[in-house]
């Protein structure tokens, strides 16, 4: 081993400590972005579920007769069935495996009892936690009725996975982003505060420190107002959607 003069050891230790700090900061930043990404994915799914429930609950509810209702539900299920393979590729491919893992994490937000399926009360309680108590029960019932292919009265992960894939085939990105923004912006001020973002993400089970929240707001806050306006939030969502499509 080469001899190092004692006078040179202290600077070398300083350099090593600085490098270690840099690596730790990089790891922390990557973890923060992953947690934020996971939460944004859950919000997109929640918004899509709510929109889907409104659309299909209304159309089914006004249909004339049970026969028409049955055929409407059957058509929806035909579109959903097998969507994961159509959109993400065959099971075993890298994209399919990655998407399945991502949506398993999202499914766990709804399946808080970890029993492998989601019931009406699970979806209803999540809506209520996010301040969406109005029509929460009817929306939750409509969602389960549409997605429950096997008729067990609950949504299994495979049904959920097919449904999420089907949404990629027909989604209004602007309307989805506006709905998510409204979910977070609880005081309807047209600005998302750090507190509103923290409360919403906490309701979804996201574990984020105050520093994480402030950094996320700072990343999106281009005008320096300390809050996130709709256009800033739209840019943030585009960034997250782009990252997910890679």
PDB file of C-alpha atoms in Angstrom:
ATOM      1  CA  UNK A   1       0.000   0.000   0.000  1.00  0.00           C
ATOM      2  CA  UNK A   2       1.348   3.468  -0.932  1.00  0.00           C
ATOM      3  CA  UNK A   3       2.374   5.689   1.941  1.00  0.00           C
ATOM      4  CA  UNK A   4       0.252   8.819   2.460  1.00  0.00           C
ATOM      5  CA  UNK A   5       1.738  11.626   4.492  1.00  0.00           C
ATOM      6  CA  UNK A   6      -0.476  12.538   7.518  1.00  0.00           C
ATOM      7  CA  UNK A   7      -0.782  16.116   6.259  1.00  0.00           C
ATOM      8  CA  UNK A   8      -2.460  14.831   3.056  1.00  0.00           C
ATOM      9  CA  UNK A   9      -4.973  12.528   4.768  1.00  0.00           C
ATOM     10  CA  UNK A  10      -7.376  15.209   5.998  1.00  0.00           C
ATOM     11  CA  UNK A  11      -8.017  16.739   2.541  1.00  0.00           C
ATOM     12  CA  UNK A  12      -8.580  13.238   1.145  1.00  0.00           C
ATOM     13  CA  UNK A  13     -11.153  12.535   3.870  1.00  0.00           C
ATOM     14  CA  UNK A  14     -12.899  15.815   3.101  1.00  0.00           C
ATOM     15  CA  UNK A  15     -13.147  14.907  -0.586  1.00  0.00           C
ATOM     16  CA  UNK A  16     -14.499  11.442   0.293  1.00  0.00           C
ATOM     17  CA  UNK A  17     -17.116  12.938   2.632  1.00  0.00           C
ATOM     18  CA  UNK A  18     -18.224  15.464   0.012  1.00  0.00           C
ATOM     19  CA  UNK A  19     -18.631  12.679  -2.570  1.00  0.00           C
ATOM     20  CA  UNK A  20     -20.633  10.614  -0.078  1.00  0.00           C
ATOM     21  CA  UNK A  21     -22.935  13.569   0.627  1.00  0.00           C
ATOM     22  CA  UNK A  22     -23.458  14.113  -3.079  1.00  0.00           C
ATOM     23  CA  UNK A  23     -24.355  10.460  -3.598  1.00  0.00           C
ATOM     24  CA  UNK A  24     -26.785  10.553  -0.663  1.00  0.00           C
ATOM     25  CA  UNK A  25     -28.470  13.658  -2.088  1.00  0.00           C
ATOM     26  CA  UNK A  26     -28.804  11.981  -5.478  1.00  0.00           C
ATOM     27  CA  UNK A  27     -30.366   8.891  -3.885  1.00  0.00           C
ATOM     28  CA  UNK A  28     -32.771  11.041  -1.827  1.00  0.00           C
ATOM     29  CA  UNK A  29     -33.791  12.984  -4.929  1.00  0.00           C
ATOM     30  CA  UNK A  30     -34.405   9.801  -6.930  1.00  0.00           C
ATOM     31  CA  UNK A  31     -36.517   8.382  -4.082  1.00  0.00           C
ATOM     32  CA  UNK A  32     -38.512  11.623  -3.824  1.00  0.00           C
ATOM     33  CA  UNK A  33     -39.245  11.601  -7.554  1.00  0.00           C
ATOM     34  CA  UNK A  34     -40.305   7.955  -7.410  1.00  0.00           C
ATOM     35  CA  UNK A  35     -42.690   8.648  -4.513  1.00  0.00           C
ATOM     36  CA  UNK A  36     -44.121  11.656  -6.336  1.00  0.00           C
ATOM     37  CA  UNK A  37     -44.471   9.638  -9.535  1.00  0.00           C
ATOM     38  CA  UNK A  38     -46.317   6.892  -7.676  1.00  0.00           C
ATOM     39  CA  UNK A  39     -48.697   9.412  -6.091  1.00  0.00           C
ATOM     40  CA  UNK A  40     -49.372  11.167  -9.400  1.00  0.00           C
ATOM     41  CA  UNK A  41     -50.117   7.806 -11.003  1.00  0.00           C
ATOM     42  CA  UNK A  42     -52.608   7.037  -8.236  1.00  0.00           C
ATOM     43  CA  UNK A  43     -54.260  10.446  -8.694  1.00  0.00           C
ATOM     44  CA  UNK A  44     -54.570   9.897 -12.431  1.00  0.00           C
ATOM     45  CA  UNK A  45     -56.192   6.526 -11.824  1.00  0.00           C
ATOM     46  CA  UNK A  46     -58.527   7.942  -9.200  1.00  0.00           C
ATOM     47  CA  UNK A  47     -59.584  10.761 -11.513  1.00  0.00           C
ATOM     48  CA  UNK A  48     -60.062   8.341 -14.419  1.00  0.00           C
ATOM     49  CA  UNK A  49     -62.181   6.070 -12.191  1.00  0.00           C
ATOM     50  CA  UNK A  50     -64.356   8.989 -11.134  1.00  0.00           C
ATOM     51  CA  UNK A  51     -64.795  10.179 -14.725  1.00  0.00           C
ATOM     52  CA  UNK A  52     -65.544   6.641 -15.873  1.00  0.00           C
ATOM     53  CA  UNK A  53     -68.138   6.218 -13.122  1.00  0.00           C
ATOM     54  CA  UNK A  54     -69.895   9.482 -14.041  1.00  0.00           C
ATOM     55  CA  UNK A  55     -70.032   8.574 -17.721  1.00  0.00           C
ATOM     56  CA  UNK A  56     -71.207   4.998 -17.344  1.00  0.00           C
ATOM     57  CA  UNK A  57     -73.416   5.471 -14.293  1.00  0.00           C
ATOM     58  CA  UNK A  58     -75.319   8.185 -16.134  1.00  0.00           C
ATOM     59  CA  UNK A  59     -75.703   6.255 -19.375  1.00  0.00           C
ATOM     60  CA  UNK A  60     -76.722   3.028 -17.635  1.00  0.00           C
ATOM     61  CA  UNK A  61     -79.008   4.773 -15.202  1.00  0.00           C
ATOM     62  CA  UNK A  62     -81.060   6.364 -17.974  1.00  0.00           C
ATOM     63  CA  UNK A  63     -81.214   3.243 -20.121  1.00  0.00           C
ATOM     64  CA  UNK A  64     -84.653   1.828 -20.778  1.00  0.00           C
ATOM     65  CA  UNK A  65     -84.982  -1.578 -19.171  1.00  0.00           C
ATOM     66  CA  UNK A  66     -82.637  -4.082 -17.616  1.00  0.00           C
ATOM     67  CA  UNK A  67     -81.853  -5.686 -20.983  1.00  0.00           C
ATOM     68  CA  UNK A  68     -80.345  -2.462 -22.321  1.00  0.00           C
ATOM     69  CA  UNK A  69     -78.358  -2.036 -19.098  1.00  0.00           C
ATOM     70  CA  UNK A  70     -76.982  -5.584 -19.352  1.00  0.00           C
ATOM     71  CA  UNK A  71     -75.840  -5.088 -22.955  1.00  0.00           C
ATOM     72  CA  UNK A  72     -74.225  -1.718 -22.113  1.00  0.00           C
ATOM     73  CA  UNK A  73     -72.210  -3.311 -19.302  1.00  0.00           C
ATOM     74  CA  UNK A  74     -71.297  -6.263 -21.539  1.00  0.00           C
ATOM     75  CA  UNK A  75     -69.958  -3.944 -24.250  1.00  0.00           C
ATOM     76  CA  UNK A  76     -67.834  -2.077 -21.701  1.00  0.00           C
ATOM     77  CA  UNK A  77     -66.401  -5.339 -20.390  1.00  0.00           C
ATOM     78  CA  UNK A  78     -65.577  -6.524 -23.916  1.00  0.00           C
ATOM     79  CA  UNK A  79     -63.501  -3.381 -24.442  1.00  0.00           C
ATOM     80  CA  UNK A  80     -61.721  -3.816 -21.091  1.00  0.00           C
ATOM     81  CA  UNK A  81     -61.041  -7.557 -21.315  1.00  0.00           C
ATOM     82  CA  UNK A  82     -57.503  -8.249 -22.551  1.00  0.00           C
ATOM     83  CA  UNK A  83     -56.595  -4.550 -22.789  1.00  0.00           C
ATOM     84  CA  UNK A  84     -53.340  -5.005 -20.832  1.00  0.00           C
ATOM     85  CA  UNK A  85     -51.931  -7.324 -23.486  1.00  0.00           C
ATOM     86  CA  UNK A  86     -53.153  -5.083 -26.334  1.00  0.00           C
ATOM     87  CA  UNK A  87     -51.571  -1.955 -24.841  1.00  0.00           C
ATOM     88  CA  UNK A  88     -48.500  -3.191 -22.940  1.00  0.00           C
ATOM     89  CA  UNK A  89     -47.545  -6.262 -24.970  1.00  0.00           C
ATOM     90  CA  UNK A  90     -47.374  -9.954 -24.138  1.00  0.00           C
ATOM     91  CA  UNK A  91     -46.839 -11.130 -20.526  1.00  0.00           C
ATOM     92  CA  UNK A  92     -43.135 -11.554 -19.860  1.00  0.00           C
ATOM     93  CA  UNK A  93     -42.040  -8.602 -21.979  1.00  0.00           C
ATOM     94  CA  UNK A  94     -40.154  -5.788 -20.213  1.00  0.00           C
ATOM     95  CA  UNK A  95     -42.886  -3.183 -20.752  1.00  0.00           C
ATOM     96  CA  UNK A  96     -45.652  -5.517 -19.555  1.00  0.00           C
ATOM     97  CA  UNK A  97     -43.700  -6.470 -16.408  1.00  0.00           C
ATOM     98  CA  UNK A  98     -42.897  -2.819 -15.596  1.00  0.00           C
ATOM     99  CA  UNK A  99     -46.491  -1.665 -16.048  1.00  0.00           C
ATOM    100  CA  UNK A 100     -47.831  -4.566 -14.018  1.00  0.00           C
ATOM    101  CA  UNK A 101     -45.493  -3.682 -11.143  1.00  0.00           C
ATOM    102  CA  UNK A 102     -46.483   0.011 -11.301  1.00  0.00           C
ATOM    103  CA  UNK A 103     -50.196  -0.730 -11.234  1.00  0.00           C
ATOM    104  CA  UNK A 104     -49.770  -3.323  -8.481  1.00  0.00           C
ATOM    105  CA  UNK A 105     -48.482  -0.434  -6.354  1.00  0.00           C
ATOM    106  CA  UNK A 106     -51.449   1.714  -7.388  1.00  0.00           C
ATOM    107  CA  UNK A 107     -53.897  -1.127  -6.674  1.00  0.00           C
ATOM    108  CA  UNK A 108     -52.478  -1.377  -3.133  1.00  0.00           C
ATOM    109  CA  UNK A 109     -53.693   2.184  -2.470  1.00  0.00           C
ATOM    110  CA  UNK A 110     -57.263   0.964  -2.998  1.00  0.00           C
ATOM    111  CA  UNK A 111     -56.678  -2.493  -1.488  1.00  0.00           C
ATOM    112  CA  UNK A 112     -55.630  -1.215   1.930  1.00  0.00           C
ATOM    113  CA  UNK A 113     -56.460  -4.531   3.603  1.00  0.00           C
ATOM    114  CA  UNK A 114     -54.084  -6.332   1.187  1.00  0.00           C
ATOM    115  CA  UNK A 115     -56.594  -9.099   0.472  1.00  0.00           C
ATOM    116  CA  UNK A 116     -56.237  -8.986  -3.317  1.00  0.00           C
ATOM    117  CA  UNK A 117     -59.518  -7.327  -4.221  1.00  0.00           C
ATOM    118  CA  UNK A 118     -61.274  -3.974  -3.926  1.00  0.00           C
ATOM    119  CA  UNK A 119     -64.876  -3.539  -2.804  1.00  0.00           C
ATOM    120  CA  UNK A 120     -67.313  -0.652  -3.030  1.00  0.00           C
ATOM    121  CA  UNK A 121     -66.475   0.575   0.475  1.00  0.00           C
ATOM    122  CA  UNK A 122     -62.725   0.701  -0.330  1.00  0.00           C
ATOM    123  CA  UNK A 123     -63.243   3.029  -3.287  1.00  0.00           C
ATOM    124  CA  UNK A 124     -65.905   5.041  -1.471  1.00  0.00           C
ATOM    125  CA  UNK A 125     -63.682   5.668   1.562  1.00  0.00           C
ATOM    126  CA  UNK A 126     -60.800   6.793  -0.668  1.00  0.00           C
ATOM    127  CA  UNK A 127     -63.068   9.270  -2.451  1.00  0.00           C
ATOM    128  CA  UNK A 128     -64.209  10.584   0.916  1.00  0.00           C
ATOM    129  CA  UNK A 129     -60.652  10.930   2.233  1.00  0.00           C
ATOM    130  CA  UNK A 130     -59.886  13.112  -0.778  1.00  0.00           C
ATOM    131  CA  UNK A 131     -62.867  15.367  -0.087  1.00  0.00           C
ATOM    132  CA  UNK A 132     -65.057  13.791  -2.778  1.00  0.00           C
ATOM    133  CA  UNK A 133     -67.870  12.675  -0.474  1.00  0.00           C
ATOM    134  CA  UNK A 134     -70.640  13.881  -2.800  1.00  0.00           C
ATOM    135  CA  UNK A 135     -71.943  10.865  -4.757  1.00  0.00           C
ATOM    136  CA  UNK A 136     -68.977   8.821  -3.489  1.00  0.00           C
ATOM    137  CA  UNK A 137     -71.089   5.727  -2.837  1.00  0.00           C
ATOM    138  CA  UNK A 138     -72.929   5.776  -6.172  1.00  0.00           C
ATOM    139  CA  UNK A 139     -69.674   6.383  -8.054  1.00  0.00           C
ATOM    140  CA  UNK A 140     -67.960   3.516  -6.218  1.00  0.00           C
ATOM    141  CA  UNK A 141     -70.864   1.175  -6.971  1.00  0.00           C
ATOM    142  CA  UNK A 142     -70.816   2.121 -10.656  1.00  0.00           C
ATOM    143  CA  UNK A 143     -67.066   1.459 -10.841  1.00  0.00           C
ATOM    144  CA  UNK A 144     -67.312  -1.992  -9.251  1.00  0.00           C
ATOM    145  CA  UNK A 145     -70.338  -2.908 -11.392  1.00  0.00           C
ATOM    146  CA  UNK A 146     -68.435  -2.084 -14.589  1.00  0.00           C
ATOM    147  CA  UNK A 147     -65.063  -3.628 -13.694  1.00  0.00           C
ATOM    148  CA  UNK A 148     -66.271  -6.749 -11.874  1.00  0.00           C
ATOM    149  CA  UNK A 149     -66.025  -9.207 -14.766  1.00  0.00           C
ATOM    150  CA  UNK A 150     -66.321 -12.392 -12.689  1.00  0.00           C
ATOM    151  CA  UNK A 151     -69.390 -11.190 -10.766  1.00  0.00           C
ATOM    152  CA  UNK A 152     -67.919 -11.612  -7.273  1.00  0.00           C
ATOM    153  CA  UNK A 153     -68.941  -8.123  -6.157  1.00  0.00           C
ATOM    154  CA  UNK A 154     -65.372  -6.849  -6.045  1.00  0.00           C
ATOM    155  CA  UNK A 155     -62.560  -5.831  -8.412  1.00  0.00           C
ATOM    156  CA  UNK A 156     -59.618  -8.218  -8.667  1.00  0.00           C
ATOM    157  CA  UNK A 157     -56.187  -6.974  -9.729  1.00  0.00           C
ATOM    158  CA  UNK A 158     -56.361  -8.539 -13.209  1.00  0.00           C
ATOM    159  CA  UNK A 159     -59.658  -6.731 -13.850  1.00  0.00           C
ATOM    160  CA  UNK A 160     -58.121  -3.502 -12.556  1.00  0.00           C
ATOM    161  CA  UNK A 161     -54.991  -3.943 -14.698  1.00  0.00           C
ATOM    162  CA  UNK A 162     -57.039  -4.474 -17.863  1.00  0.00           C
ATOM    163  CA  UNK A 163     -59.151  -1.425 -17.038  1.00  0.00           C
ATOM    164  CA  UNK A 164     -56.131   0.856 -16.541  1.00  0.00           C
ATOM    165  CA  UNK A 165     -54.705  -0.295 -19.885  1.00  0.00           C
ATOM    166  CA  UNK A 166     -58.032   0.393 -21.612  1.00  0.00           C
ATOM    167  CA  UNK A 167     -57.927   3.998 -20.371  1.00  0.00           C
ATOM    168  CA  UNK A 168     -54.697   4.560 -22.319  1.00  0.00           C
ATOM    169  CA  UNK A 169     -56.627   3.800 -25.486  1.00  0.00           C
ATOM    170  CA  UNK A 170     -59.158   6.578 -24.855  1.00  0.00           C
ATOM    171  CA  UNK A 171     -58.164   9.410 -22.508  1.00  0.00           C
ATOM    172  CA  UNK A 172     -58.695  13.173 -22.528  1.00  0.00           C
ATOM    173  CA  UNK A 173     -55.412  14.294 -20.957  1.00  0.00           C
ATOM    174  CA  UNK A 174     -56.469  17.919 -20.431  1.00  0.00           C
ATOM    175  CA  UNK A 175     -59.761  16.996 -18.730  1.00  0.00           C
ATOM    176  CA  UNK A 176     -57.977  14.400 -16.588  1.00  0.00           C
ATOM    177  CA  UNK A 177     -55.357  16.943 -15.482  1.00  0.00           C
ATOM    178  CA  UNK A 178     -58.048  19.519 -14.647  1.00  0.00           C
ATOM    179  CA  UNK A 179     -59.929  16.996 -12.522  1.00  0.00           C
ATOM    180  CA  UNK A 180     -56.779  16.001 -10.609  1.00  0.00           C
ATOM    181  CA  UNK A 181     -55.959  19.675 -10.057  1.00  0.00           C
ATOM    182  CA  UNK A 182     -59.458  20.236  -8.642  1.00  0.00           C
ATOM    183  CA  UNK A 183     -59.089  17.241  -6.316  1.00  0.00           C
ATOM    184  CA  UNK A 184     -55.911  18.719  -4.806  1.00  0.00           C
ATOM    185  CA  UNK A 185     -57.094  22.360  -4.847  1.00  0.00           C
ATOM    186  CA  UNK A 186     -59.622  21.878  -2.065  1.00  0.00           C
ATOM    187  CA  UNK A 187     -60.305  25.583  -1.407  1.00  0.00           C
ATOM    188  CA  UNK A 188     -60.923  26.245  -5.138  1.00  0.00           C
ATOM    189  CA  UNK A 189     -58.384  29.093  -5.164  1.00  0.00           C
ATOM    190  CA  UNK A 190     -56.931  27.969  -8.522  1.00  0.00           C
ATOM    191  CA  UNK A 191     -53.589  27.473  -6.778  1.00  0.00           C
ATOM    192  CA  UNK A 192     -52.258  24.339  -5.099  1.00  0.00           C
ATOM    193  CA  UNK A 193     -50.469  25.020  -1.821  1.00  0.00           C
ATOM    194  CA  UNK A 194     -47.872  22.801  -0.185  1.00  0.00           C
ATOM    195  CA  UNK A 195     -50.444  21.956   2.522  1.00  0.00           C
ATOM    196  CA  UNK A 196     -53.080  20.875  -0.022  1.00  0.00           C
ATOM    197  CA  UNK A 197     -50.551  18.733  -1.861  1.00  0.00           C
ATOM    198  CA  UNK A 198     -49.351  17.159   1.394  1.00  0.00           C
ATOM    199  CA  UNK A 199     -52.907  16.390   2.589  1.00  0.00           C
ATOM    200  CA  UNK A 200     -53.874  14.814  -0.739  1.00  0.00           C
ATOM    201  CA  UNK A 201     -50.766  12.666  -1.001  1.00  0.00           C
ATOM    202  CA  UNK A 202     -51.119  11.607   2.657  1.00  0.00           C
ATOM    203  CA  UNK A 203     -54.681  10.457   1.904  1.00  0.00           C
ATOM    204  CA  UNK A 204     -53.198   8.211  -0.778  1.00  0.00           C
ATOM    205  CA  UNK A 205     -50.743   6.738   1.703  1.00  0.00           C
ATOM    206  CA  UNK A 206     -47.688   8.498   0.282  1.00  0.00           C
ATOM    207  CA  UNK A 207     -44.910   8.951   2.832  1.00  0.00           C
ATOM    208  CA  UNK A 208     -43.304  12.292   1.977  1.00  0.00           C
ATOM    209  CA  UNK A 209     -41.410  14.602   4.299  1.00  0.00           C
ATOM    210  CA  UNK A 210     -42.090  18.370   4.465  1.00  0.00           C
ATOM    211  CA  UNK A 211     -38.853  18.815   2.498  1.00  0.00           C
ATOM    212  CA  UNK A 212     -40.148  16.435  -0.203  1.00  0.00           C
ATOM    213  CA  UNK A 213     -43.369  18.410  -0.518  1.00  0.00           C
ATOM    214  CA  UNK A 214     -41.624  21.775  -0.663  1.00  0.00           C
ATOM    215  CA  UNK A 215     -39.201  20.489  -3.291  1.00  0.00           C
ATOM    216  CA  UNK A 216     -42.059  19.124  -5.412  1.00  0.00           C
ATOM    217  CA  UNK A 217     -43.835  22.493  -5.233  1.00  0.00           C
ATOM    218  CA  UNK A 218     -40.592  24.322  -6.062  1.00  0.00           C
ATOM    219  CA  UNK A 219     -40.039  22.079  -9.107  1.00  0.00           C
ATOM    220  CA  UNK A 220     -43.417  23.083 -10.546  1.00  0.00           C
ATOM    221  CA  UNK A 221     -43.567  26.711  -9.324  1.00  0.00           C
ATOM    222  CA  UNK A 222     -42.089  28.567 -12.297  1.00  0.00           C
ATOM    223  CA  UNK A 223     -43.415  32.040 -11.383  1.00  0.00           C
ATOM    224  CA  UNK A 224     -42.063  31.979  -7.809  1.00  0.00           C
ATOM    225  CA  UNK A 225     -45.490  32.414  -6.169  1.00  0.00           C
ATOM    226  CA  UNK A 226     -44.895  29.569  -3.698  1.00  0.00           C
ATOM    227  CA  UNK A 227     -47.919  27.695  -5.079  1.00  0.00           C
ATOM    228  CA  UNK A 228     -48.746  25.667  -8.209  1.00  0.00           C
ATOM    229  CA  UNK A 229     -51.143  27.239 -10.716  1.00  0.00           C
ATOM    230  CA  UNK A 230     -53.086  25.127 -13.216  1.00  0.00           C
ATOM    231  CA  UNK A 231     -50.705  25.683 -16.157  1.00  0.00           C
ATOM    232  CA  UNK A 232     -47.734  24.835 -13.921  1.00  0.00           C
ATOM    233  CA  UNK A 233     -49.530  21.694 -12.745  1.00  0.00           C
ATOM    234  CA  UNK A 234     -50.323  20.775 -16.343  1.00  0.00           C
ATOM    235  CA  UNK A 235     -46.600  21.004 -17.181  1.00  0.00           C
ATOM    236  CA  UNK A 236     -45.794  18.851 -14.123  1.00  0.00           C
ATOM    237  CA  UNK A 237     -48.298  16.194 -15.219  1.00  0.00           C
ATOM    238  CA  UNK A 238     -46.919  16.198 -18.769  1.00  0.00           C
ATOM    239  CA  UNK A 239     -43.447  15.575 -17.344  1.00  0.00           C
ATOM    240  CA  UNK A 240     -44.685  12.653 -15.254  1.00  0.00           C
ATOM    241  CA  UNK A 241     -46.672  11.168 -18.149  1.00  0.00           C
ATOM    242  CA  UNK A 242     -43.632  11.465 -20.433  1.00  0.00           C
ATOM    243  CA  UNK A 243     -41.464   9.698 -17.838  1.00  0.00           C
ATOM    244  CA  UNK A 244     -44.019   6.868 -17.633  1.00  0.00           C
ATOM    245  CA  UNK A 245     -44.165   6.422 -21.401  1.00  0.00           C
ATOM    246  CA  UNK A 246     -40.401   5.806 -21.679  1.00  0.00           C
TER     247      UNK A 246
END
